[in-house]
Every structure is written in structure tokens, then in C-alpha cells.
Amino acid sequence: MASADKIVIVGAGIGGLTAALAALKRGLDVEVYEQAAELKEVGAGIQISSNGTRVLYALGLEEALKRVQVLPSKRQIRHWATGETWNWFDLGAVTQQRYGTPHVMLHRGDLHGLLADAVRSLKPDAVRLGKHCATISTAPDHVEVRFEDGETVRAACVIGADGIHSKVRQLLFGADKPEFTGCVAWRGLVPMEKLPPHIAQMLGTNWLGPSGHVLHYPVRRGEIMNFISFVERDDWQVESWVTQGTNDELANDFRGWHDDVHAIIRNIETPYKWAMMVRGPMPRWSEGRVTLMGDACHPTLPFLGQGGVMAVEDGYVLAACLKKYFADPARAFARYEDIRRERTATVVRKSHENRRSAFSPALADRGQVAVEVAREWQQERVRERMEWLYAYDATAVEI
Ligand SMILES: Cc1cc2nc3c(=O)[nH]c(=O)nc-3n(C[C@H](O)[C@H](O)[C@H](O)COP(=O)(O)OP(=O)(O)OC[C@H]3O[C@@H](n4cnc5c(N)ncnc54)[C@H](O)[C@@H]3O)c2cc1C
């Protein structure tokens, strides 16, 4: 059993690794216990908006990001059936100038890998693999985490960064009650050279249509196109990315959509599907010396592209709170919750609202897409909707 002066993080996802890096940078001792036998991420893309890159830059990751990121020039909207295109908003120079740090598009494995490298450069043995958290027991002056292989570790405090199906959340607060949204997400990657040049562009594209939504954007220096789509369907209710679908099933979900959408679908190497669930906000995230972060406490629908970014912000703030109040973890966690709860609850709520506007049956009408673009998707409207998110500076919050 090791020393009780350290922080134990359960889960080495984007959130857990960010928290570990932020804590190590502040001179705190951290160990991260990950259930997977190998440190890797699902093959998919992730967008990190300016509020997230602000944190990653503060953690010294600017150069590592530059080696793998795509800086898109802009975002465009296309009509699901005709392919008509509208410019949506600038994601390049204007965004960088306005918010100070860029909006980047990444392969999840690249982001995960650079976070893991940074953690290991500060503490080579910080990440322990093949460790599935089974139980947690607390004493007045320490916490013990037991893993399925029988090993037990003792820590000053524990952070549950173990994602949407969090064991730590379940141990603290019992089982959750997710509600199915009636919507399924598809994900897949396509090597860029398999796409026609007019699709293989360095920009983000959203396709507006009825009962579904498609977006695609380049990742890994532009070598791969990331595809995500959402479709109303109620025959699939498994919330997990390990489930593979087929290209035919995916194509069938987007029957009648423009051939550019199908050109991508045809070339996806392995399509994965995920049933989208919602959960109500939790009244609290912490119990004594144990707290939660990221998807473990505020899982969100992806309609604002902020779940991972919120985990990154959480990790930074959590480390700052622990640095200030290390001798009193309950106080550190209370301050962390005060800082983070309202912002993350707003993200969860607005993502849910966006799901309703992302696709409505009215968009089947050919003219209605143009009306919708003019009303909701112009640069100024988008700025009004997103300013509070992108301008936020988690690195400057008073602890
Ligand atoms: C379709 C889709 C698109 C998205 N796009 C974006 C986007 O563009 N931008 C964005 O910011 N977010 C996006 N998100 C959200 C983002 O993926 C998540 O919010 C983010 O991955 C949460 O990170 P996390 O570290 O909290 O959890 P996770 O990434 O789920 O990591 C949890 C880790 O804990 C480990 N673990 C689980 N249980 C245990 C256990 N008992 N013991 C030990 N280890 C355990 C897991 O193996 C995993 O490594 C998207 C989500 C979806 C579904």
C-alpha cells in the first residue's frame, strides 16, 4: 500500500490526464489508474474550442498540438438534399484573434497521446494500466481504492474521471437513470486520399436536414476526415463506442441525402454507433475526500462540442483547488464544485436544446434550410450563442 500523500485519479481519459498533468505541474503527487490494458482512445475526432486550447496552452501543450492539429479556415453549412452551401462562421484568424487561442480539430488518439506523454515526462510511472476500480472506502484521514485485481492503493483524495458509466459516481451516489433521446450517433474516419478533392477540404462542414444531422472535419494534420452524424432512431439503445455498425446501415439512415454525404459514408473504415442518453444535473459531485469530473459528473450531448473541453477545464480548476487546499480535500472539492457546477450545467442544458434545433422535420422542405440558415446560423447569431463558452478563461478563475 503506497503513501497517502498522493492524489489518485480513476480513469486516464482526456479529463483524467488533464487533471494529472495540471496537478503534477503544481508539484502535487498523482497516480492515474486506468482499466484498459493499453492507453488509447477511440478512433474519432474531437474539436477543442478556444476555451479548451487556452487551458492546454497554459499546460505547455501548444507545440505538441501544432504537430497534429488542423486549424480550419471556416465552417460551412450544406443543404442535405441539394448540397447548396452557405458560409457559416470563421474558425480561423477571426476566432484566434477574438479569443486569443485557436479552435482546433484533432484525432482523439493524438490529443490523448500528447496528454499522456506530458504526464509521463513529469512522472514516468504516473499511469497504471489494467486497473479497474472496484470499491472505495474512506477514513477520516485517507481514502482506499481497491481494484478488481485485488490491489489496494491509499490516497489523500480520489478523483473519479471514469467517464459516462462512472463506477466512482455509482459508488458515491448510486446508479443513475439515463433517458434515451431517440437519437443515435454514428462516427467514423476516412483517409483523406479516398475522398474527392472538393470534399477533402480543411474546413468543417455541417449538413442540415430533417431527422438527422451530419458533420465532418479534417483531423491529424489533414490526413483523415472525421465523420459524425446523428439520426432519429429508436431501435438501438446501447451507449458505447465499441459497437460497430455497417456502412450499409449508416447509408440507410441517410437515404436521400446528397451524394457527397454518401461519398464519405462509403469510405468509412469502421462505422461505430452510440445511442444518445441524457441525465439530469447532479446536485453534488463530491463526498468527503472523493470527487468526480468530466463525463463522470456532467455527461452532455455533443451538440455544443464541449464534453471533452469541459473535462479539460475541470481538470485545470480541480488541480488549482487541490493545490490551495491540499490539507483539506473536502474544502478543495467544495470550491471546485462552486466554480464548475453552473457552467457545466449550462453546457448540458444548451446541448440538449441544440439537439432539438439541429434537426427538425421542417427541414425536409427544400426552402426551409435557407430560412433556418438565415435565422440561426449566421456569424453574429452564432457569436451571441457561443461567446460565453469560448471567452471563458479557466486558467484565470480565482480559487
Ligand atoms: C459523437 C460525440 C462527439 C463528441 N465530440 C466532442 C467534441 O468535438 N468536443 C468535445 O469537447 N467533446 C466531444 N464529445 C464529448 C467527449 O467525447 C467526452 O465529453 C469526453 O471524452 C469526456 O472525457 P472524460 O475524461 O470525462 O471521460 P472518458 O473520455 O470517457 O474517459 C474515462 C476513462 O476512464 C476509464 N474507466 C472507466 N471506468 C473505469 C474504472 N472502473 N476503473 C478505471 N478506469 C475506468 C475509461 O476506460 C476511460 O479511459 C463528443 C461525444 C460524442 C458522443
GROMACS .gro file of C-alpha atoms and ligand atoms in nm:
model
  452
    1MET     CA    1   0.000   0.000   0.000
    2ALA     CA    2   0.155   0.330  -0.107
    3SER     CA    3   0.168   0.668   0.064
    4ALA     CA    4  -0.147   0.862   0.146
    5ASP     CA    5   0.001   1.195   0.034
    6LYS     CA    6  -0.092   1.147  -0.325
    7ILE     CA    7  -0.395   1.210  -0.543
    8VAL     CA    8  -0.540   0.903  -0.711
    9ILE     CA    9  -0.728   0.960  -1.035
   10VAL     CA   10  -0.952   0.681  -1.163
   11GLY     CA   11  -0.965   0.691  -1.544
   12ALA     CA   12  -0.700   0.805  -1.792
   13GLY     CA   13  -0.929   0.969  -2.047
   14ILE     CA   14  -0.890   1.326  -2.167
   15GLY     CA   15  -1.021   1.460  -1.834
   16GLY     CA   16  -0.818   1.239  -1.602
   17LEU     CA   17  -0.494   1.302  -1.790
   18THR     CA   18  -0.552   1.679  -1.795
   19ALA     CA   19  -0.614   1.679  -1.420
   20ALA     CA   20  -0.299   1.468  -1.367
   21LEU     CA   21  -0.087   1.699  -1.579
   22ALA     CA   22  -0.223   2.013  -1.411
   23ALA     CA   23  -0.162   1.864  -1.063
   24LEU     CA   24   0.191   1.745  -1.145
   25LYS     CA   25   0.272   2.090  -1.285
   26ARG     CA   26   0.169   2.235  -0.950
   27GLY     CA   27   0.403   1.999  -0.767
   28LEU     CA   28   0.134   1.761  -0.640
   29ASP     CA   29   0.188   1.386  -0.648
   30VAL     CA   30  -0.055   1.195  -0.870
   31GLU     CA   31  -0.123   0.841  -0.986
   32VAL     CA   32  -0.376   0.759  -1.258
   33TYR     CA   33  -0.542   0.416  -1.263
   34GLU     CA   34  -0.692   0.314  -1.596
   35GLN     CA   35  -0.894  -0.001  -1.657
   36ALA     CA   36  -0.774  -0.050  -2.016
   37ALA     CA   37  -0.469  -0.267  -2.073
   38GLU     CA   38  -0.337  -0.018  -2.327
   39LEU     CA   39  -0.351   0.361  -2.324
   40LYS     CA   40  -0.551   0.459  -2.630
   41GLU     CA   41  -0.861   0.644  -2.746
   42VAL     CA   42  -1.142   0.553  -2.982
   43GLY     CA   43  -1.070   0.629  -3.347
   44ALA     CA   44  -1.264   0.951  -3.387
   45GLY     CA   45  -1.219   1.325  -3.398
   46ILE     CA   46  -1.265   1.589  -3.132
   47GLN     CA   47  -1.291   1.965  -3.163
   48ILE     CA   48  -1.132   2.172  -2.892
   49SER     CA   49  -1.265   2.527  -2.893
   50SER     CA   50  -1.068   2.831  -2.776
   51ASN     CA   51  -1.168   2.787  -2.411
   52GLY     CA   52  -1.011   2.440  -2.421
   53THR     CA   53  -0.692   2.533  -2.609
   54ARG     CA   54  -0.649   2.818  -2.357
   55VAL     CA   55  -0.611   2.553  -2.086
   56LEU     CA   56  -0.396   2.320  -2.297
   57TYR     CA   57  -0.162   2.609  -2.385
   58ALA     CA   58  -0.137   2.701  -2.015
   59LEU     CA   59  -0.027   2.342  -1.954
   60GLY     CA   60   0.253   2.382  -2.209
   61LEU     CA   61   0.096   2.180  -2.491
   62GLU     CA   62   0.092   2.440  -2.771
   63GLU     CA   63   0.384   2.290  -2.965
   64ALA     CA   64   0.262   1.932  -2.922
   65LEU     CA   65  -0.081   2.036  -3.051
   66LYS     CA   66   0.070   2.210  -3.353
   67ARG     CA   67   0.227   1.882  -3.461
   68VAL     CA   68  -0.111   1.710  -3.502
   69GLN     CA   69  -0.392   1.967  -3.515
   70VAL     CA   70  -0.591   2.107  -3.804
   71LEU     CA   71  -0.668   2.478  -3.791
   72PRO     CA   72  -0.982   2.504  -4.003
   73SER     CA   73  -1.035   2.819  -4.204
   74LYS     CA   74  -1.409   2.827  -4.158
   75ARG     CA   75  -1.723   2.634  -4.108
   76GLN     CA   76  -1.984   2.587  -4.379
   77ILE     CA   77  -2.341   2.466  -4.389
   78ARG     CA   78  -2.480   2.247  -4.665
   79HIS     CA   79  -2.830   2.151  -4.766
   80TRP     CA   80  -2.897   1.781  -4.703
   81ALA     CA   81  -3.052   1.715  -5.047
   82THR     CA   82  -2.928   1.979  -5.292
   83GLY     CA   83  -2.580   2.030  -5.147
   84GLU     CA   84  -2.625   2.409  -5.161
   85THR     CA   85  -2.353   2.568  -4.947
   86TRP     CA   86  -2.352   2.867  -4.710
   87ASN     CA   87  -2.055   3.009  -4.522
   88TRP     CA   88  -2.130   2.977  -4.156
   89PHE     CA   89  -1.859   3.137  -3.947
   90ASP     CA   90  -1.489   3.194  -3.943
   91LEU     CA   91  -1.300   2.945  -3.733
   92GLY     CA   92  -0.954   3.060  -3.834
   93ALA     CA   93  -0.792   3.403  -3.794
   94VAL     CA   94  -1.105   3.578  -3.661
   95THR     CA   95  -1.159   3.318  -3.387
   96GLN     CA   96  -0.792   3.319  -3.289
   97GLN     CA   97  -0.784   3.697  -3.273
   98ARG     CA   98  -1.107   3.725  -3.079
   99TYR     CA   99  -1.034   3.460  -2.818
  100GLY     CA  100  -0.653   3.456  -2.813
  101THR     CA  101  -0.620   3.081  -2.871
  102PRO     CA  102  -0.740   2.878  -3.170
  103HIS     CA  103  -1.024   2.634  -3.229
  104VAL     CA  104  -0.853   2.309  -3.327
  105MET     CA  105  -0.967   1.981  -3.478
  106LEU     CA  106  -0.787   1.670  -3.360
  107HIS     CA  107  -0.780   1.295  -3.375
  108ARG     CA  108  -0.880   1.186  -3.024
  109GLY     CA  109  -0.585   0.948  -3.012
  110ASP     CA  110  -0.345   1.235  -3.086
  111LEU     CA  111  -0.488   1.454  -2.807
  112HIS     CA  112  -0.490   1.163  -2.566
  113GLY     CA  113  -0.134   1.065  -2.666
  114LEU     CA  114   0.011   1.411  -2.617
  115LEU     CA  115  -0.155   1.445  -2.276
  116ALA     CA  116  -0.018   1.104  -2.172
  117ASP     CA  117   0.333   1.195  -2.295
  118ALA     CA  118   0.324   1.521  -2.098
  119VAL     CA  119   0.212   1.340  -1.780
  120ARG     CA  120   0.481   1.073  -1.819
  121SER     CA  121   0.750   1.334  -1.889
  122LEU     CA  122   0.686   1.469  -1.538
  123LYS     CA  123   0.631   1.130  -1.370
  124PRO     CA  124   0.719   0.830  -1.588
  125ASP     CA  125   0.519   0.576  -1.387
  126ALA     CA  126   0.217   0.801  -1.319
  127VAL     CA  127  -0.027   0.595  -1.529
  128ARG     CA  128  -0.109   0.241  -1.416
  129LEU     CA  129  -0.290   0.026  -1.671
  130GLY     CA  130  -0.522  -0.274  -1.634
  131LYS     CA  131  -0.663  -0.130  -1.309
  132HIS     CA  132  -1.040  -0.148  -1.288
  133CYS     CA  133  -1.168   0.040  -0.983
  134ALA     CA  134  -1.398  -0.189  -0.783
  135THR     CA  135  -1.456  -0.024  -0.444
  136ILE     CA  136  -1.363   0.286  -0.249
  137SER     CA  137  -1.351   0.315   0.128
  138THR     CA  138  -1.292   0.633   0.318
  139ALA     CA  139  -1.137   0.702   0.657
  140PRO     CA  140  -1.107   1.042   0.828
  141ASP     CA  141  -0.753   1.097   0.701
  142HIS     CA  142  -0.730   0.895   0.379
  143VAL     CA  143  -0.913   0.701   0.107
  144GLU     CA  144  -0.851   0.350  -0.018
  145VAL     CA  145  -0.926   0.235  -0.369
  146ARG     CA  146  -0.942  -0.135  -0.443
  147PHE     CA  147  -0.908  -0.268  -0.795
  148GLU     CA  148  -1.052  -0.583  -0.945
  149ASP     CA  149  -0.710  -0.749  -0.947
  150GLY     CA  150  -0.705  -0.719  -0.567
  151GLU     CA  151  -0.452  -0.435  -0.541
  152THR     CA  152  -0.538  -0.156  -0.298
  153VAL     CA  153  -0.396   0.197  -0.301
  154ARG     CA  154  -0.418   0.458  -0.030
  155ALA     CA  155  -0.451   0.826  -0.118
  156ALA     CA  156  -0.517   1.166   0.033
  157CYS     CA  157  -0.805   1.204  -0.209
  158VAL     CA  158  -0.958   1.041  -0.516
  159ILE     CA  159  -1.088   1.189  -0.841
  160GLY     CA  160  -1.333   0.983  -1.042
  161ALA     CA  161  -1.254   1.068  -1.405
  162ASP     CA  162  -1.400   0.741  -1.527
  163GLY     CA  163  -1.644   0.868  -1.785
  164ILE     CA  164  -2.011   0.837  -1.859
  165HIS     CA  165  -2.055   0.496  -1.692
  166SER     CA  166  -1.854   0.603  -1.389
  167LYS     CA  167  -1.801   0.341  -1.122
  168VAL     CA  168  -1.687   0.609  -0.877
  169ARG     CA  169  -2.014   0.801  -0.928
  170GLN     CA  170  -2.208   0.483  -0.870
  171LEU     CA  171  -2.012   0.407  -0.552
  172LEU     CA  172  -2.072   0.758  -0.417
  173PHE     CA  173  -2.428   0.827  -0.525
  174GLY     CA  174  -2.583   0.504  -0.658
  175ALA     CA  175  -2.697   0.412  -1.008
  176ASP     CA  176  -2.804   0.690  -1.243
  177LYS     CA  177  -3.116   0.690  -1.459
  178PRO     CA  178  -3.028   0.784  -1.815
  179GLU     CA  179  -3.310   0.863  -2.055
  180PHE     CA  180  -3.285   0.770  -2.422
  181THR     CA  181  -3.314   1.073  -2.654
  182GLY     CA  182  -3.446   0.878  -2.951
  183CYS     CA  183  -3.128   0.969  -3.132
  184VAL     CA  184  -2.828   0.761  -3.240
  185ALA     CA  185  -2.482   0.898  -3.325
  186TRP     CA  186  -2.252   0.747  -3.586
  187ARG     CA  187  -1.879   0.800  -3.603
  188GLY     CA  188  -1.610   0.705  -3.849
  189LEU     CA  189  -1.279   0.805  -4.007
  190VAL     CA  190  -1.184   0.820  -4.375
  191PRO     CA  191  -0.829   0.856  -4.512
  192MET     CA  192  -0.835   1.189  -4.694
  193GLU     CA  193  -0.693   1.045  -5.019
  194LYS     CA  194  -1.008   0.837  -5.060
  195LEU     CA  195  -1.226   1.148  -5.092
  196PRO     CA  196  -1.283   1.368  -5.397
  197PRO     CA  197  -1.087   1.698  -5.373
  198HIS     CA  198  -1.398   1.914  -5.326
  199ILE     CA  199  -1.478   1.723  -5.004
  200ALA     CA  200  -1.120   1.683  -4.882
  201GLN     CA  201  -1.104   2.044  -4.761
  202MET     CA  202  -0.953   2.196  -4.447
  203LEU     CA  203  -1.282   2.320  -4.311
  204GLY     CA  204  -1.571   2.200  -4.103
  205THR     CA  205  -1.900   2.115  -4.275
  206ASN     CA  206  -2.242   2.073  -4.117
  207TRP     CA  207  -2.525   1.927  -4.324
  208LEU     CA  208  -2.871   2.045  -4.219
  209GLY     CA  209  -3.158   1.808  -4.283
  210PRO     CA  210  -3.474   1.652  -4.144
  211SER     CA  211  -3.445   1.394  -3.865
  212GLY     CA  212  -3.069   1.393  -3.892
  213HIS     CA  213  -2.752   1.600  -3.892
  214VAL     CA  214  -2.411   1.529  -4.044
  215LEU     CA  215  -2.080   1.695  -3.977
  216HIS     CA  216  -1.730   1.627  -4.096
  217TYR     CA  217  -1.396   1.788  -4.038
  218PRO     CA  218  -1.030   1.705  -4.101
  219VAL     CA  219  -0.800   1.578  -3.825
  220ARG     CA  220  -0.435   1.462  -3.789
  221ARG     CA  221  -0.268   1.737  -3.996
  222GLY     CA  222  -0.545   1.694  -4.253
  223GLU     CA  223  -0.464   1.330  -4.329
  224ILE     CA  224  -0.801   1.197  -4.210
  225MET     CA  225  -1.163   1.313  -4.239
  226ASN     CA  226  -1.369   1.265  -3.925
  227PHE     CA  227  -1.739   1.193  -3.982
  228ILE     CA  228  -2.013   1.225  -3.720
  229SER     CA  229  -2.385   1.203  -3.778
  230PHE     CA  230  -2.698   1.195  -3.570
  231VAL     CA  231  -3.022   1.035  -3.668
  232GLU     CA  232  -3.360   0.987  -3.504
  233ARG     CA  233  -3.396   0.614  -3.438
  234ASP     CA  234  -3.534   0.419  -3.151
  235ASP     CA  235  -3.423   0.065  -3.231
  236TRP     CA  236  -3.075   0.099  -3.086
  237GLN     CA  237  -3.019   0.190  -2.722
  238VAL     CA  238  -2.663   0.085  -2.632
  239GLU     CA  239  -2.446   0.370  -2.506
  240SER     CA  240  -2.099   0.251  -2.608
  241TRP     CA  241  -1.844   0.320  -2.877
  242VAL     CA  242  -1.727  -0.038  -2.901
  243THR     CA  243  -2.036  -0.122  -3.105
  244GLN     CA  244  -1.963  -0.144  -3.474
  245GLY     CA  245  -2.232  -0.089  -3.734
  246THR     CA  246  -2.205  -0.137  -4.108
  247ASN     CA  247  -2.160   0.113  -4.390
  248ASP     CA  248  -2.491  -0.010  -4.538
  249GLU     CA  249  -2.682   0.053  -4.216
  250LEU     CA  250  -2.533   0.400  -4.188
  251ALA     CA  251  -2.609   0.474  -4.554
  252ASN     CA  252  -2.965   0.359  -4.497
  253ASP     CA  253  -3.005   0.608  -4.210
  254PHE     CA  254  -2.920   0.887  -4.457
  255ARG     CA  255  -3.118   0.763  -4.756
  256GLY     CA  256  -3.196   1.051  -4.992
  257TRP     CA  257  -2.915   1.274  -4.864
  258HIS     CA  258  -2.668   1.432  -5.108
  259ASP     CA  259  -2.409   1.207  -5.272
  260ASP     CA  260  -2.122   1.396  -5.105
  261VAL     CA  261  -2.250   1.261  -4.771
  262HIS     CA  262  -2.261   0.912  -4.920
  263ALA     CA  263  -1.914   0.951  -5.072
  264ILE     CA  264  -1.784   0.981  -4.717
  265ILE     CA  265  -2.006   0.707  -4.574
  266ARG     CA  266  -1.893   0.461  -4.845
  267ASN     CA  267  -1.528   0.514  -4.747
  268ILE     CA  268  -1.554   0.498  -4.368
  269GLU     CA  269  -1.322   0.224  -4.246
  270THR     CA  270  -1.527   0.116  -3.944
  271PRO     CA  271  -1.853   0.291  -3.852
  272TYR     CA  272  -1.940   0.295  -3.481
  273LYS     CA  273  -2.281   0.377  -3.334
  274TRP     CA  274  -2.381   0.511  -2.994
  275ALA     CA  275  -2.729   0.563  -2.850
  276MET     CA  276  -2.757   0.912  -2.706
  277MET     CA  277  -2.879   0.933  -2.347
  278VAL     CA  278  -2.948   1.233  -2.123
  279ARG     CA  279  -2.906   1.258  -1.749
  280GLY     CA  280  -3.029   1.531  -1.518
  281PRO     CA  281  -2.772   1.750  -1.340
  282MET     CA  282  -2.630   1.607  -1.018
  283PRO     CA  283  -2.689   1.818  -0.707
  284ARG     CA  284  -2.330   1.749  -0.593
  285TRP     CA  285  -2.023   1.571  -0.717
  286SER     CA  286  -1.818   1.513  -0.402
  287GLU     CA  287  -1.833   1.314  -0.083
  288GLY     CA  288  -1.556   1.386   0.166
  289ARG     CA  289  -1.221   1.303   0.005
  290VAL     CA  290  -1.368   1.180  -0.325
  291THR     CA  291  -1.494   1.386  -0.618
  292LEU     CA  292  -1.590   1.346  -0.984
  293MET     CA  293  -1.500   1.528  -1.303
  294GLY     CA  294  -1.580   1.531  -1.675
  295ASP     CA  295  -1.838   1.288  -1.809
  296ALA     CA  296  -1.847   1.112  -1.471
  297CYS     CA  297  -2.047   1.404  -1.326
  298HIS     CA  298  -2.183   1.608  -1.617
  299PRO     CA  299  -2.214   1.393  -1.928
  300THR     CA  300  -2.353   1.603  -2.209
  301LEU     CA  301  -2.497   1.552  -2.553
  302PRO     CA  302  -2.243   1.651  -2.819
  303PHE     CA  303  -2.448   1.931  -2.979
  304LEU     CA  304  -2.216   2.204  -2.849
  305GLY     CA  305  -1.895   2.001  -2.892
  306GLN     CA  306  -1.800   2.073  -2.531
  307GLY     CA  307  -1.796   1.749  -2.327
  308GLY     CA  308  -1.422   1.697  -2.363
  309VAL     CA  309  -1.350   2.068  -2.330
  310MET     CA  310  -1.543   2.078  -2.002
  311ALA     CA  311  -1.336   1.784  -1.875
  312VAL     CA  312  -1.020   1.979  -1.966
  313GLU     CA  313  -1.145   2.291  -1.782
  314ASP     CA  314  -1.248   2.077  -1.481
  315GLY     CA  315  -0.903   1.920  -1.464
  316TYR     CA  316  -0.727   2.255  -1.454
  317VAL     CA  317  -0.957   2.406  -1.190
  318LEU     CA  318  -0.954   2.091  -0.978
  319ALA     CA  319  -0.572   2.088  -0.964
  320ALA     CA  320  -0.569   2.456  -0.867
  321CYS     CA  321  -0.820   2.393  -0.585
  322LEU     CA  322  -0.622   2.093  -0.458
  323LYS     CA  323  -0.300   2.294  -0.461
  324LYS     CA  324  -0.461   2.563  -0.247
  325TYR     CA  325  -0.644   2.336  -0.003
  326PHE     CA  326  -0.448   2.010  -0.021
  327ALA     CA  327  -0.467   1.956   0.355
  328ASP     CA  328  -0.846   1.977   0.337
  329PRO     CA  329  -0.971   1.791   0.027
  330ALA     CA  330  -1.337   1.840   0.120
  331ARG     CA  331  -1.282   2.216   0.110
  332ALA     CA  332  -1.089   2.189  -0.219
  333PHE     CA  333  -1.374   1.990  -0.373
  334ALA     CA  334  -1.641   2.230  -0.242
  335ARG     CA  335  -1.458   2.521  -0.405
  336TYR     CA  336  -1.414   2.321  -0.728
  337GLU     CA  337  -1.786   2.245  -0.740
  338ASP     CA  338  -1.872   2.611  -0.675
  339ILE     CA  339  -1.660   2.715  -0.970
  340ARG     CA  340  -1.765   2.442  -1.212
  341ARG     CA  341  -2.123   2.333  -1.146
  342GLU     CA  342  -2.320   2.615  -1.302
  343ARG     CA  343  -2.107   2.641  -1.616
  344THR     CA  344  -2.119   2.269  -1.687
  345ALA     CA  345  -2.493   2.252  -1.612
  346THR     CA  346  -2.549   2.529  -1.868
  347VAL     CA  347  -2.349   2.334  -2.126
  348VAL     CA  348  -2.558   2.023  -2.058
  349ARG     CA  349  -2.884   2.219  -2.087
  350LYS     CA  350  -2.790   2.413  -2.400
  351SER     CA  351  -2.654   2.100  -2.572
  352HIS     CA  352  -2.990   1.939  -2.511
  353GLU     CA  353  -3.171   2.243  -2.654
  354ASN     CA  354  -2.941   2.239  -2.959
  355ARG     CA  355  -3.033   1.877  -3.022
  356ARG     CA  356  -3.388   1.994  -3.085
  357SER     CA  357  -3.282   2.266  -3.329
  358ALA     CA  358  -3.008   2.061  -3.500
  359PHE     CA  359  -3.267   1.875  -3.696
  360SER     CA  360  -3.638   1.916  -3.726
  361PRO     CA  361  -3.883   1.755  -3.967
  362ALA     CA  362  -3.946   2.103  -4.114
  363LEU     CA  363  -3.604   2.087  -4.281
  364ALA     CA  364  -3.742   1.831  -4.526
  365ASP     CA  365  -3.892   2.132  -4.704
  366ARG     CA  366  -3.625   2.246  -4.952
  367GLY     CA  367  -3.669   2.618  -4.886
  368GLN     CA  368  -3.673   2.579  -4.510
  369VAL     CA  369  -3.299   2.511  -4.480
  370ALA     CA  370  -3.219   2.857  -4.624
  371VAL     CA  371  -3.468   3.016  -4.383
  372GLU     CA  372  -3.309   2.832  -4.092
  373VAL     CA  373  -2.956   2.929  -4.200
  374ALA     CA  374  -3.055   3.296  -4.225
  375ARG     CA  375  -3.224   3.288  -3.885
  376GLU     CA  376  -2.998   3.076  -3.667
  377TRP     CA  377  -2.665   3.007  -3.830
  378GLN     CA  378  -2.521   3.348  -3.918
  379GLN     CA  379  -2.190   3.458  -3.769
  380GLU     CA  380  -2.344   3.714  -3.534
  381ARG     CA  381  -2.612   3.477  -3.404
  382VAL     CA  382  -2.356   3.204  -3.351
  383ARG     CA  383  -2.128   3.450  -3.173
  384GLU     CA  384  -2.411   3.552  -2.938
  385ARG     CA  385  -2.474   3.187  -2.862
  386MET     CA  386  -2.110   3.086  -2.817
  387GLU     CA  387  -1.933   3.391  -2.671
  388TRP     CA  388  -1.996   3.288  -2.308
  389LEU     CA  389  -1.839   2.950  -2.384
  390TYR     CA  390  -1.535   3.042  -2.589
  391ALA     CA  391  -1.431   3.356  -2.399
  392TYR     CA  392  -1.423   3.180  -2.060
  393ASP     CA  393  -1.078   3.150  -1.904
  394ALA     CA  394  -1.048   2.856  -1.666
  395THR     CA  395  -0.684   2.946  -1.603
  396ALA     CA  396  -0.776   3.285  -1.457
  397VAL     CA  397  -1.051   3.178  -1.219
  398GLU     CA  398  -0.996   3.293  -0.863
  399ILE     CA  399  -0.968   2.985  -0.642
  400LIG     C1  400  -2.044   1.180  -3.101
  400LIG     C2  401  -1.966   1.257  -2.998
  400LIG     C3  402  -1.888   1.364  -3.038
  400LIG     C4  403  -1.819   1.440  -2.945
  400LIG     N1  404  -1.745   1.547  -2.988
  400LIG     C5  405  -1.685   1.627  -2.898
  400LIG     C6  406  -1.610   1.742  -2.941
  400LIG     O1  407  -1.597   1.771  -3.060
  400LIG     N2  408  -1.552   1.820  -2.845
  400LIG     C7  409  -1.562   1.790  -2.712
  400LIG     O2  410  -1.506   1.864  -2.630
  400LIG     N3  411  -1.629   1.681  -2.669
  400LIG     C8  412  -1.691   1.599  -2.758
  400LIG     N4  413  -1.757   1.488  -2.715
  400LIG     C9  414  -1.760   1.457  -2.571
  400LIG    C10  415  -1.631   1.393  -2.521
  400LIG     O3  416  -1.602   1.281  -2.601
  400LIG    C11  417  -1.643   1.349  -2.374
  400LIG     O4  418  -1.707   1.450  -2.301
  400LIG    C12  419  -1.503   1.326  -2.314
  400LIG     O5  420  -1.441   1.216  -2.374
  400LIG    C13  421  -1.513   1.304  -2.162
  400LIG     O6  422  -1.385   1.279  -2.111
  400LIG     P1  423  -1.365   1.206  -1.972
  400LIG     O7  424  -1.216   1.203  -1.949
  400LIG     O8  425  -1.452   1.266  -1.869
  400LIG     O9  426  -1.421   1.058  -1.994
  400LIG     P2  427  -1.373   0.943  -2.093
  400LIG    O10  428  -1.310   1.001  -2.213
  400LIG    O11  429  -1.489   0.853  -2.110
  400LIG    O12  430  -1.258   0.866  -2.010
  400LIG    C14  431  -1.290   0.782  -1.900
  400LIG    C15  432  -1.174   0.686  -1.877
  400LIG    O13  433  -1.199   0.611  -1.756
  400LIG    C16  434  -1.172   0.474  -1.777
  400LIG     N5  435  -1.253   0.397  -1.681
  400LIG    C17  436  -1.388   0.378  -1.683
  400LIG     N6  437  -1.428   0.303  -1.578
  400LIG    C18  438  -1.315   0.275  -1.507
  400LIG    C19  439  -1.291   0.201  -1.387
  400LIG     N7  440  -1.391   0.143  -1.316
  400LIG     N8  441  -1.163   0.192  -1.342
  400LIG    C20  442  -1.060   0.251  -1.410
  400LIG     N9  443  -1.077   0.320  -1.525
  400LIG    C21  444  -1.203   0.334  -1.572
  400LIG    C22  445  -1.212   0.452  -1.923
  400LIG    O14  446  -1.151   0.336  -1.976
  400LIG    C23  447  -1.160   0.581  -1.988
  400LIG    O15  448  -1.025   0.572  -2.027
  400LIG    C24  449  -1.827   1.408  -2.807
  400LIG    C25  450  -1.902   1.298  -2.765
  400LIG    C26  451  -1.972   1.224  -2.859
  400LIG    C27  452  -2.055   1.108  -2.810
   0.00000   0.00000   0.00000
